Every structure is written in structure tokens, then in C-alpha cells.
Amino acid sequence: MNVTVDGPEIAPALIDSIGAAIEGLQDEIVGSLGEAIRIRSINPSSLGEVYDDLVGAEGDVSRYLAGHYRQIGAEVELLAFEAGRENAVGVMRGTGNGRSLIFNGHIAVVPPGNLEAWSNDPFSGHVAEGRVWGRGAADMKAGVIAQTFAARVLHELGIELNGDLILEAVVGEERGEHKIGTTALIEHGFRADGAVVAEPTSVTGPLGVMPVSSGILGFRLSVPGKTTHAGMRGASFRAGGDGADIGVSAIDKGVYMFGAIRQLEDEWGITKRHPLYPPGFFSMLPGYITGGAGTSTTAAGLADHMDTVYSVWFPPGEEAQDVRDEIDGHIARAAAVDSWLREHPPTVDWHWEWPPGEIDSDHPLCATVLAAHAIGHVGTPMADGGQLGGAPYVAYPAWILKAGIPALLYGPGEPVHAHAADESVGIDELLAAVRTYALTAMSWCGYRAPGAARGAGS
Ligand SMILES: [Zn+2]
């Protein structure tokens, strides 16, 4: 079966030789992932970490990958937009007249967290039970290594791409620092006709193809109260008491606002939908609450403040400002029906934004990756994978799309393992991703197989 997807055909024999080449490189692919994991490239600006202790390790991963890029004849650059934090770029120059493609992945990882929760050293990179283990295995050094080895396989088989293939390993993603990573590289001039970001996409099955990712907004809701002695609580709100003249518990009022926001969140299960997300996915998470009387940590007085930090997950197709306006309006309406909050309205401090990203599921880039997975895994356990889905996280396609470059997500690993203890990735998925990436580059960029006419498979 030859499959044409808005690009040249890839003959089954060529697909087989790509599979054989990956099999031959299996130990090296797995070993390289282990090596990348052993470089402790914790995002240095992670909360609770000491920046100066961590900065530099991302650059070490970049230098490690740059070595791989050089090995396959790529033009290599190490670019730091913040001292000690080099991104690696390797350009496999195409022979001409083909679409260009970016393979993008981040090399920063989140801190290991509670070491007691890990069965092994979080940075062991060891192999067991058919998986590679360690912080960053799934999120997302496996994806970066798979993209690198896809280029290596093409190089070893003498398959020349028509369009440029740009390999990018970027810093800072785990703290949203796209301005020194992905966005900086685009502004530096690394643009292409499409981009595949290798975040882990095995959600409902292996290796989902995700043309959409969620947006997130962060806000802090501050609800005011009025402090008085704890013994005045009854008089502050029971019938016959003096009410707000004496005191008001910010926690009572905060819990009321919590319920109001929860009501809107329930409504979103109906009003905020996207065909590639399960109902109810778009939500408002109250992630952190503080409150009390001044700085007291006792219950000796009525609380004068309650602050709740929310993360709001909203669907592609909606503007961040519209979502902010909707929530601001809802909070104001809820406050207006409470006599205290009407006079002392809660404040909403919007402090964070990451836009959603979306390309149509029938966009040629999406069709290319879907087809590359399908033709690459006929008759294998991965044949059921490669299904369309929505990413349950924010990711770099959003910023790449803002620069006018079509982008989607496809990568090895289950997001449920990301940021968790005992993070790991299946070797089967790692190798399957190498295969899909190689076929994606051939389909998208066009190619010439050894001894064949340009643009067609042998
Ligand atoms: Zn990630």
C-alpha cells in the first residue's frame, strides 16, 4: 500500500528499511535517552529552588544534543538568551523545493520533588520493565531523543529531504520561559512551514496526534473581612446581633465566593466544549488558599482576608480577555447579592496567561502526522495509536502558532507520568515515535531516497 498525504508516496520497502534502521539503533537510542536524563537539567527558575545551583545544566543537555546533530552533518548553533542557558539548534539543510519543518522539544525538567516517593535515583536513566526511568523521561527527553534519532535514521539511510529540517532543544519551558527558548529561536530566524512539538501525547492510547492545546489563566481572588475577637462570632452574623458593625469573617465570605465560582465551573461543563476534549475538562482549579486574622495562624479572631489562587483552563477558540471578562462579571454579580461584599468587593488579580493553540484536524500538518503514524505502524501494537486528541496541558504550539507557524503535538510518554515520582517512558513508544517522526519529515519536506528520482519513494 502506498499512501499519499499531500506529499510524496513512501513505498513499503522504504518504511521497512526505516524500521530496520531503528531496530539497529535501538540500544543507542535507549542509551542516549538515559544519558540525557542523567544530566540534571532542572528548570533553574523553579519555585523553591536556588537558581545559581541549577543554571547551566540545560546547556549541558544542549551541548550533548549538539554532538548528535553534528554527527549527522547538521548546521549546529548553541544560542543562549540568558547566561548559561543554551538552546541547541541543528539544521539539516534540504536540497530545495520542499516545505521546512521544526522538530521542537524542551530539555528543562521539573524538580524531582519528594525523593522518598521515588523507588530509585530520580536521575538514574536506568532501563527496567521495558521502560526508561527518571525525571524528564516522558516530559520530554524521550521526545527530543526520538526527534534527534529520526534525523539520524534519514541520514544513515541516505534519504535526502527537500525542505529544511530544524531540530530544536529548548530551555525554560517548565516555567513558561518561552522568551528565552522557543519564541527566542523564532525571533532569531528559525522559522518553518510547520512544527511538531514532542510533548508526551499518550493519553487515551499510545502516541496521540494533538492539534490543540488548552489555555491557562491564573488569578488570585482576595476576599476582605473585618477582624474582631473570636467570641464575637455569633453576634457578627446571628439574628439580633450587630452584624458587620462588629466583624465579618473573610473565610465565611470566601467560602461563599468559592461556591459561586464552583457554580460557574459546573456551567462550563456545558458551555465550554471542544470536540477533542472530554466534557468538563475546562475548569477552574482552586489550587492554593490562605486566610486569617492578619498573620495569625490561630482561630482567635475573625479572619480579615481569604485569598485563593486559581488556574483557569479554557478551550482553544476563546480569547483570554473574553474568559477574564466572563469570570470578572460572574464574581461581581455574586458579590453584589451579599450585603458585605457589595460594599467591600473582592479583588481579582490576573497574574498569568498561556494561550491555547489550535490548528484544524484536517490541516495538512495534522493529516501528515496522522498518516505517518498510520503507515509506520501497520500490524504492530502501535497500530491502534496515533488517534486525534486534545492536549491536557499548555504547550509550545501555542507560541509557535502566534508566530504564524502551524504546530501540533505528538510524542512518546503518558502525561500522567510527567512531573510525578517514578517518571518513565515505554521503549516501545520511544522507538515508535522515531519511526513516525522520520516518516513525517519525509512526507512534509519531500525527499529523495538513495538512487531514486527526487520527490518519490523507491
Ligand atoms: Zn513538557
mmCIF file of C-alpha atoms in Angstrom, residues 158-392:
data_model
loop_
_atom_site.group_PDB
_atom_site.id
_atom_site.type_symbol
_atom_site.label_atom_id
_atom_site.label_comp_id
_atom_site.label_asym_id
_atom_site.label_seq_id
_atom_site.Cartn_x
_atom_site.Cartn_y
_atom_site.Cartn_z
ATOM 1 C CA GLY A 158 20.917 8.422 2.644
ATOM 2 C CA ILE A 159 17.393 9.841 2.463
ATOM 3 C CA GLU A 160 17.705 13.499 1.497
ATOM 4 C CA LEU A 161 14.922 15.881 2.448
ATOM 5 C CA ASN A 162 13.868 18.609 0.035
ATOM 6 C CA GLY A 163 12.898 21.107 2.744
ATOM 7 C CA ASP A 164 14.994 22.021 5.778
ATOM 8 C CA LEU A 165 14.555 20.033 8.982
ATOM 9 C CA ILE A 166 15.270 22.152 12.067
ATOM 10 C CA LEU A 167 15.956 20.259 15.304
ATOM 11 C CA GLU A 168 15.411 22.381 18.405
ATOM 12 C CA ALA A 169 16.149 21.588 22.045
ATOM 13 C CA VAL A 170 14.937 24.491 24.145
ATOM 14 C CA VAL A 171 15.300 25.711 27.731
ATOM 15 C CA GLY A 172 12.897 27.124 30.284
ATOM 16 C CA GLU A 173 9.589 25.564 29.295
ATOM 17 C CA GLU A 174 8.735 24.249 32.737
ATOM 18 C CA ARG A 175 8.496 27.823 33.995
ATOM 19 C CA GLY A 176 6.873 29.174 30.851
ATOM 20 C CA GLU A 177 10.082 30.938 29.792
ATOM 21 C CA HIS A 178 9.374 30.745 26.079
ATOM 22 C CA LYS A 179 11.016 34.131 25.550
ATOM 23 C CA ILE A 180 14.457 32.578 26.142
ATOM 24 C CA GLY A 181 13.550 29.328 24.371
ATOM 25 C CA THR A 182 11.092 28.617 21.607
ATOM 26 C CA THR A 183 9.931 32.176 20.946
ATOM 27 C CA ALA A 184 13.515 33.473 21.065
ATOM 28 C CA LEU A 185 14.544 30.957 18.404
ATOM 29 C CA ILE A 186 11.685 32.022 16.139
ATOM 30 C CA GLU A 187 12.640 35.671 16.593
ATOM 31 C CA HIS A 188 16.256 34.712 15.880
ATOM 32 C CA GLY A 189 15.104 33.495 12.470
ATOM 33 C CA PHE A 190 14.376 29.787 12.855
ATOM 34 C CA ARG A 191 11.023 29.682 11.112
ATOM 35 C CA ALA A 192 9.462 26.848 9.128
ATOM 36 C CA ASP A 193 6.293 25.789 7.332
ATOM 37 C CA GLY A 194 5.287 23.560 10.234
ATOM 38 C CA ALA A 195 6.379 22.413 13.685
ATOM 39 C CA VAL A 196 5.958 19.196 15.644
ATOM 40 C CA VAL A 197 6.420 19.539 19.406
ATOM 41 C CA ALA A 198 7.363 16.285 21.134
ATOM 42 C CA GLU A 199 5.478 16.589 24.451
ATOM 43 C CA PRO A 200 4.081 13.239 25.665
ATOM 44 C CA THR A 201 0.750 12.614 23.941
ATOM 45 C CA SER A 202 -0.211 9.102 25.052
ATOM 46 C CA VAL A 203 -3.477 9.972 26.789
ATOM 47 C CA THR A 204 -6.294 7.723 25.558
ATOM 48 C CA GLY A 205 -3.896 5.454 23.637
ATOM 49 C CA PRO A 206 -0.279 5.467 22.569
ATOM 50 C CA LEU A 207 1.085 8.487 20.726
ATOM 51 C CA GLY A 208 -1.920 10.713 20.198
ATOM 52 C CA VAL A 209 -1.836 13.368 17.500
ATOM 53 C CA MET A 210 -2.817 16.627 19.211
ATOM 54 C CA PRO A 211 -3.552 19.660 17.058
ATOM 55 C CA VAL A 212 -4.998 21.539 20.044
ATOM 56 C CA SER A 213 -3.759 22.506 23.476
ATOM 57 C CA SER A 214 -5.550 24.197 26.342
ATOM 58 C CA GLY A 215 -5.050 27.757 27.528
ATOM 59 C CA ILE A 216 -4.478 28.720 31.157
ATOM 60 C CA LEU A 217 -5.129 31.901 33.095
ATOM 61 C CA GLY A 218 -4.065 32.427 36.680
ATOM 62 C CA PHE A 219 -5.786 34.719 39.155
ATOM 63 C CA ARG A 220 -5.830 35.463 42.853
ATOM 64 C CA LEU A 221 -9.199 36.186 44.445
ATOM 65 C CA SER A 222 -8.889 38.274 47.609
ATOM 66 C CA VAL A 223 -11.956 38.455 49.819
ATOM 67 C CA PRO A 224 -11.881 41.009 52.659
ATOM 68 C CA GLY A 225 -13.325 40.650 56.174
ATOM 69 C CA LYS A 226 -13.257 42.627 59.406
ATOM 70 C CA THR A 227 -11.384 41.300 62.408
ATOM 71 C CA THR A 228 -12.783 41.043 65.867
ATOM 72 C CA HIS A 229 -12.390 38.723 68.857
ATOM 73 C CA ALA A 230 -13.469 35.137 68.230
ATOM 74 C CA GLY A 231 -16.065 35.489 70.976
ATOM 75 C CA MET A 232 -17.940 37.979 68.818
ATOM 76 C CA ARG A 233 -18.534 35.463 66.056
ATOM 77 C CA GLY A 234 -22.154 34.777 66.987
ATOM 78 C CA ALA A 235 -23.046 38.458 67.301
ATOM 79 C CA SER A 236 -21.375 39.167 63.963
ATOM 80 C CA PHE A 237 -23.882 37.168 61.952
ATOM 81 C CA ARG A 238 -26.736 35.705 64.029
ATOM 82 C CA ALA A 239 -30.149 37.330 64.035
ATOM 83 C CA GLY A 240 -30.313 40.051 66.676
ATOM 84 C CA GLY A 241 -26.553 40.641 66.690
ATOM 85 C CA ASP A 242 -24.803 43.757 65.487
ATOM 86 C CA GLY A 243 -23.577 42.106 62.292
ATOM 87 C CA ALA A 244 -20.899 43.742 60.217
ATOM 88 C CA ASP A 245 -20.673 46.631 62.700
ATOM 89 C CA ILE A 246 -18.716 44.201 64.898
ATOM 90 C CA GLY A 247 -16.921 41.956 62.473
ATOM 91 C CA VAL A 248 -17.106 39.852 59.329
ATOM 92 C CA SER A 249 -15.317 36.560 58.726
ATOM 93 C CA ALA A 250 -13.454 36.732 55.409
ATOM 94 C CA ILE A 251 -13.492 32.932 55.440
ATOM 95 C CA ASP A 252 -17.299 32.822 55.510
ATOM 96 C CA LYS A 253 -17.370 35.274 52.614
ATOM 97 C CA GLY A 254 -14.544 33.472 50.820
ATOM 98 C CA VAL A 255 -16.353 30.155 51.032
ATOM 99 C CA TYR A 256 -19.433 31.839 49.589
ATOM 100 C CA MET A 257 -17.325 33.106 46.652
ATOM 101 C CA PHE A 258 -15.738 29.658 46.314
ATOM 102 C CA GLY A 259 -19.239 28.232 45.848
ATOM 103 C CA ALA A 260 -20.152 30.902 43.322
ATOM 104 C CA ILE A 261 -17.082 30.156 41.218
ATOM 105 C CA ARG A 262 -17.734 26.452 41.528
ATOM 106 C CA GLN A 263 -21.214 27.085 40.118
ATOM 107 C CA LEU A 264 -19.726 28.782 37.059
ATOM 108 C CA GLU A 265 -17.258 25.919 36.713
ATOM 109 C CA ASP A 266 -20.152 23.433 36.673
ATOM 110 C CA GLU A 267 -21.825 25.515 33.989
ATOM 111 C CA TRP A 268 -18.640 25.366 31.918
ATOM 112 C CA GLY A 269 -19.165 21.614 31.631
ATOM 113 C CA ILE A 270 -21.990 22.562 29.274
ATOM 114 C CA THR A 271 -20.888 25.912 27.870
ATOM 115 C CA LYS A 272 -17.173 25.335 27.277
ATOM 116 C CA ARG A 273 -16.643 22.405 24.988
ATOM 117 C CA HIS A 274 -14.261 21.265 22.318
ATOM 118 C CA PRO A 275 -14.692 18.129 20.207
ATOM 119 C CA LEU A 276 -11.190 16.880 21.114
ATOM 120 C CA TYR A 277 -11.701 17.217 24.892
ATOM 121 C CA PRO A 278 -13.907 15.244 27.274
ATOM 122 C CA PRO A 279 -16.886 17.167 28.726
ATOM 123 C CA GLY A 280 -15.953 19.055 31.880
ATOM 124 C CA PHE A 281 -12.260 19.316 31.013
ATOM 125 C CA PHE A 282 -12.314 23.129 31.035
ATOM 126 C CA SER A 283 -12.304 24.127 34.650
ATOM 127 C CA MET A 284 -11.248 26.484 37.422
ATOM 128 C CA LEU A 285 -8.897 24.875 39.894
ATOM 129 C CA PRO A 286 -8.655 26.466 43.354
ATOM 130 C CA GLY A 287 -5.067 25.409 43.952
ATOM 131 C CA TYR A 288 -3.962 27.396 46.992
ATOM 132 C CA ILE A 289 -5.801 29.130 49.850
ATOM 133 C CA THR A 290 -4.560 31.437 52.587
ATOM 134 C CA GLY A 291 -6.590 33.374 55.113
ATOM 135 C CA GLY A 292 -6.906 34.502 58.688
ATOM 136 C CA ALA A 293 -6.794 37.457 61.022
ATOM 137 C CA GLY A 294 -3.659 39.326 59.978
ATOM 138 C CA THR A 295 -0.720 36.955 60.092
ATOM 139 C CA SER A 296 -2.235 34.823 62.841
ATOM 140 C CA THR A 297 -2.356 31.101 62.237
ATOM 141 C CA THR A 298 -4.870 30.522 65.040
ATOM 142 C CA ALA A 299 -8.651 30.788 65.274
ATOM 143 C CA ALA A 300 -8.532 33.531 67.914
ATOM 144 C CA GLY A 301 -10.227 36.101 65.735
ATOM 145 C CA LEU A 302 -12.404 36.592 62.698
ATOM 146 C CA ALA A 303 -10.365 36.432 59.501
ATOM 147 C CA ASP A 304 -9.804 39.731 57.739
ATOM 148 C CA HIS A 305 -8.726 38.119 54.464
ATOM 149 C CA MET A 306 -9.085 34.987 52.411
ATOM 150 C CA ASP A 307 -7.063 34.608 49.234
ATOM 151 C CA THR A 308 -7.486 31.807 46.720
ATOM 152 C CA VAL A 309 -5.214 31.215 43.742
ATOM 153 C CA TYR A 310 -6.969 29.704 40.743
ATOM 154 C CA SER A 311 -5.808 28.242 37.464
ATOM 155 C CA VAL A 312 -8.412 28.528 34.750
ATOM 156 C CA TRP A 313 -8.312 26.058 31.864
ATOM 157 C CA PHE A 314 -10.057 27.362 28.788
ATOM 158 C CA PRO A 315 -10.588 25.981 25.312
ATOM 159 C CA PRO A 316 -8.941 26.848 22.015
ATOM 160 C CA GLY A 317 -11.089 29.244 20.040
ATOM 161 C CA GLU A 318 -11.738 31.536 23.007
ATOM 162 C CA GLU A 319 -9.886 34.756 23.665
ATOM 163 C CA ALA A 320 -8.208 35.081 27.059
ATOM 164 C CA GLN A 321 -9.736 38.519 27.574
ATOM 165 C CA ASP A 322 -13.263 37.176 26.995
ATOM 166 C CA VAL A 323 -12.675 34.486 29.606
ATOM 167 C CA ARG A 324 -11.332 37.058 32.075
ATOM 168 C CA ASP A 325 -14.362 39.283 31.444
ATOM 169 C CA GLU A 326 -16.729 36.336 31.980
ATOM 170 C CA ILE A 327 -15.145 35.446 35.337
ATOM 171 C CA ASP A 328 -14.837 39.074 36.481
ATOM 172 C CA GLY A 329 -18.514 39.587 35.653
ATOM 173 C CA HIS A 330 -19.595 36.436 37.484
ATOM 174 C CA ILE A 331 -17.603 37.366 40.596
ATOM 175 C CA ALA A 332 -19.030 40.897 40.574
ATOM 176 C CA ARG A 333 -22.610 39.589 40.261
ATOM 177 C CA ALA A 334 -22.105 37.080 43.068
ATOM 178 C CA ALA A 335 -20.618 39.776 45.304
ATOM 179 C CA ALA A 336 -23.489 42.151 44.539
ATOM 180 C CA VAL A 337 -26.054 39.941 46.272
ATOM 181 C CA ASP A 338 -24.135 39.896 49.575
ATOM 182 C CA SER A 339 -24.505 42.976 51.750
ATOM 183 C CA TRP A 340 -20.875 42.964 52.979
ATOM 184 C CA LEU A 341 -19.258 42.107 49.648
ATOM 185 C CA ARG A 342 -21.426 44.681 47.878
ATOM 186 C CA GLU A 343 -19.695 47.355 49.958
ATOM 187 C CA HIS A 344 -16.320 45.597 50.166
ATOM 188 C CA PRO A 345 -15.965 43.797 46.840
ATOM 189 C CA PRO A 346 -13.433 41.008 46.393
ATOM 190 C CA THR A 347 -10.476 41.849 44.180
ATOM 191 C CA VAL A 348 -9.321 39.726 41.288
ATOM 192 C CA ASP A 349 -5.650 39.864 40.354
ATOM 193 C CA TRP A 350 -4.940 38.269 36.991
ATOM 194 C CA HIS A 351 -1.286 37.348 37.028
ATOM 195 C CA TRP A 352 -0.603 34.678 34.432
ATOM 196 C CA GLU A 353 -1.580 33.710 30.912
ATOM 197 C CA TRP A 354 -0.649 30.969 28.461
ATOM 198 C CA PRO A 355 -2.738 30.962 25.307
ATOM 199 C CA PRO A 356 -4.411 27.898 23.839
ATOM 200 C CA GLY A 357 -3.237 26.582 20.494
ATOM 201 C CA GLU A 358 -5.198 25.056 17.662
ATOM 202 C CA ILE A 359 -4.912 24.017 14.072
ATOM 203 C CA ASP A 360 -7.757 22.244 12.270
ATOM 204 C CA SER A 361 -7.631 18.493 12.482
ATOM 205 C CA ASP A 362 -7.742 18.423 8.662
ATOM 206 C CA HIS A 363 -4.783 20.808 8.389
ATOM 207 C CA PRO A 364 -2.117 19.251 6.110
ATOM 208 C CA LEU A 365 0.378 19.102 9.004
ATOM 209 C CA CYS A 366 -2.068 17.156 11.154
ATOM 210 C CA ALA A 367 -3.000 14.898 8.240
ATOM 211 C CA THR A 368 0.701 14.267 7.605
ATOM 212 C CA VAL A 369 1.434 13.176 11.188
ATOM 213 C CA LEU A 370 -1.732 11.054 11.382
ATOM 214 C CA ALA A 371 -0.765 9.303 8.151
ATOM 215 C CA ALA A 372 2.885 8.926 9.175
ATOM 216 C CA HIS A 373 1.787 7.147 12.344
ATOM 217 C CA ALA A 374 -0.702 5.000 10.430
ATOM 218 C CA ILE A 375 1.651 3.863 7.656
ATOM 219 C CA GLY A 376 4.550 3.455 10.066
ATOM 220 C CA HIS A 377 2.835 1.035 12.432
ATOM 221 C CA VAL A 378 0.695 -1.266 10.312
ATOM 222 C CA GLY A 379 0.401 -4.640 12.045
ATOM 223 C CA THR A 380 2.163 -3.502 15.237
ATOM 224 C CA PRO A 381 0.753 -2.892 18.744
ATOM 225 C CA MET A 382 1.022 0.831 17.932
ATOM 226 C CA ALA A 383 -1.465 0.499 15.062
ATOM 227 C CA ASP A 384 -4.323 1.485 17.394
ATOM 228 C CA GLY A 385 -2.464 4.610 18.482
ATOM 229 C CA GLY A 386 -1.983 7.884 16.684
ATOM 230 C CA GLN A 387 -5.550 8.971 17.468
ATOM 231 C CA LEU A 388 -6.635 12.596 17.373
ATOM 232 C CA GLY A 389 -6.909 14.251 20.764
ATOM 233 C CA GLY A 390 -6.593 17.477 22.744
ATOM 234 C CA ALA A 391 -3.573 18.056 24.958
ATOM 235 C CA PRO A 392 -4.471 18.139 28.677
#
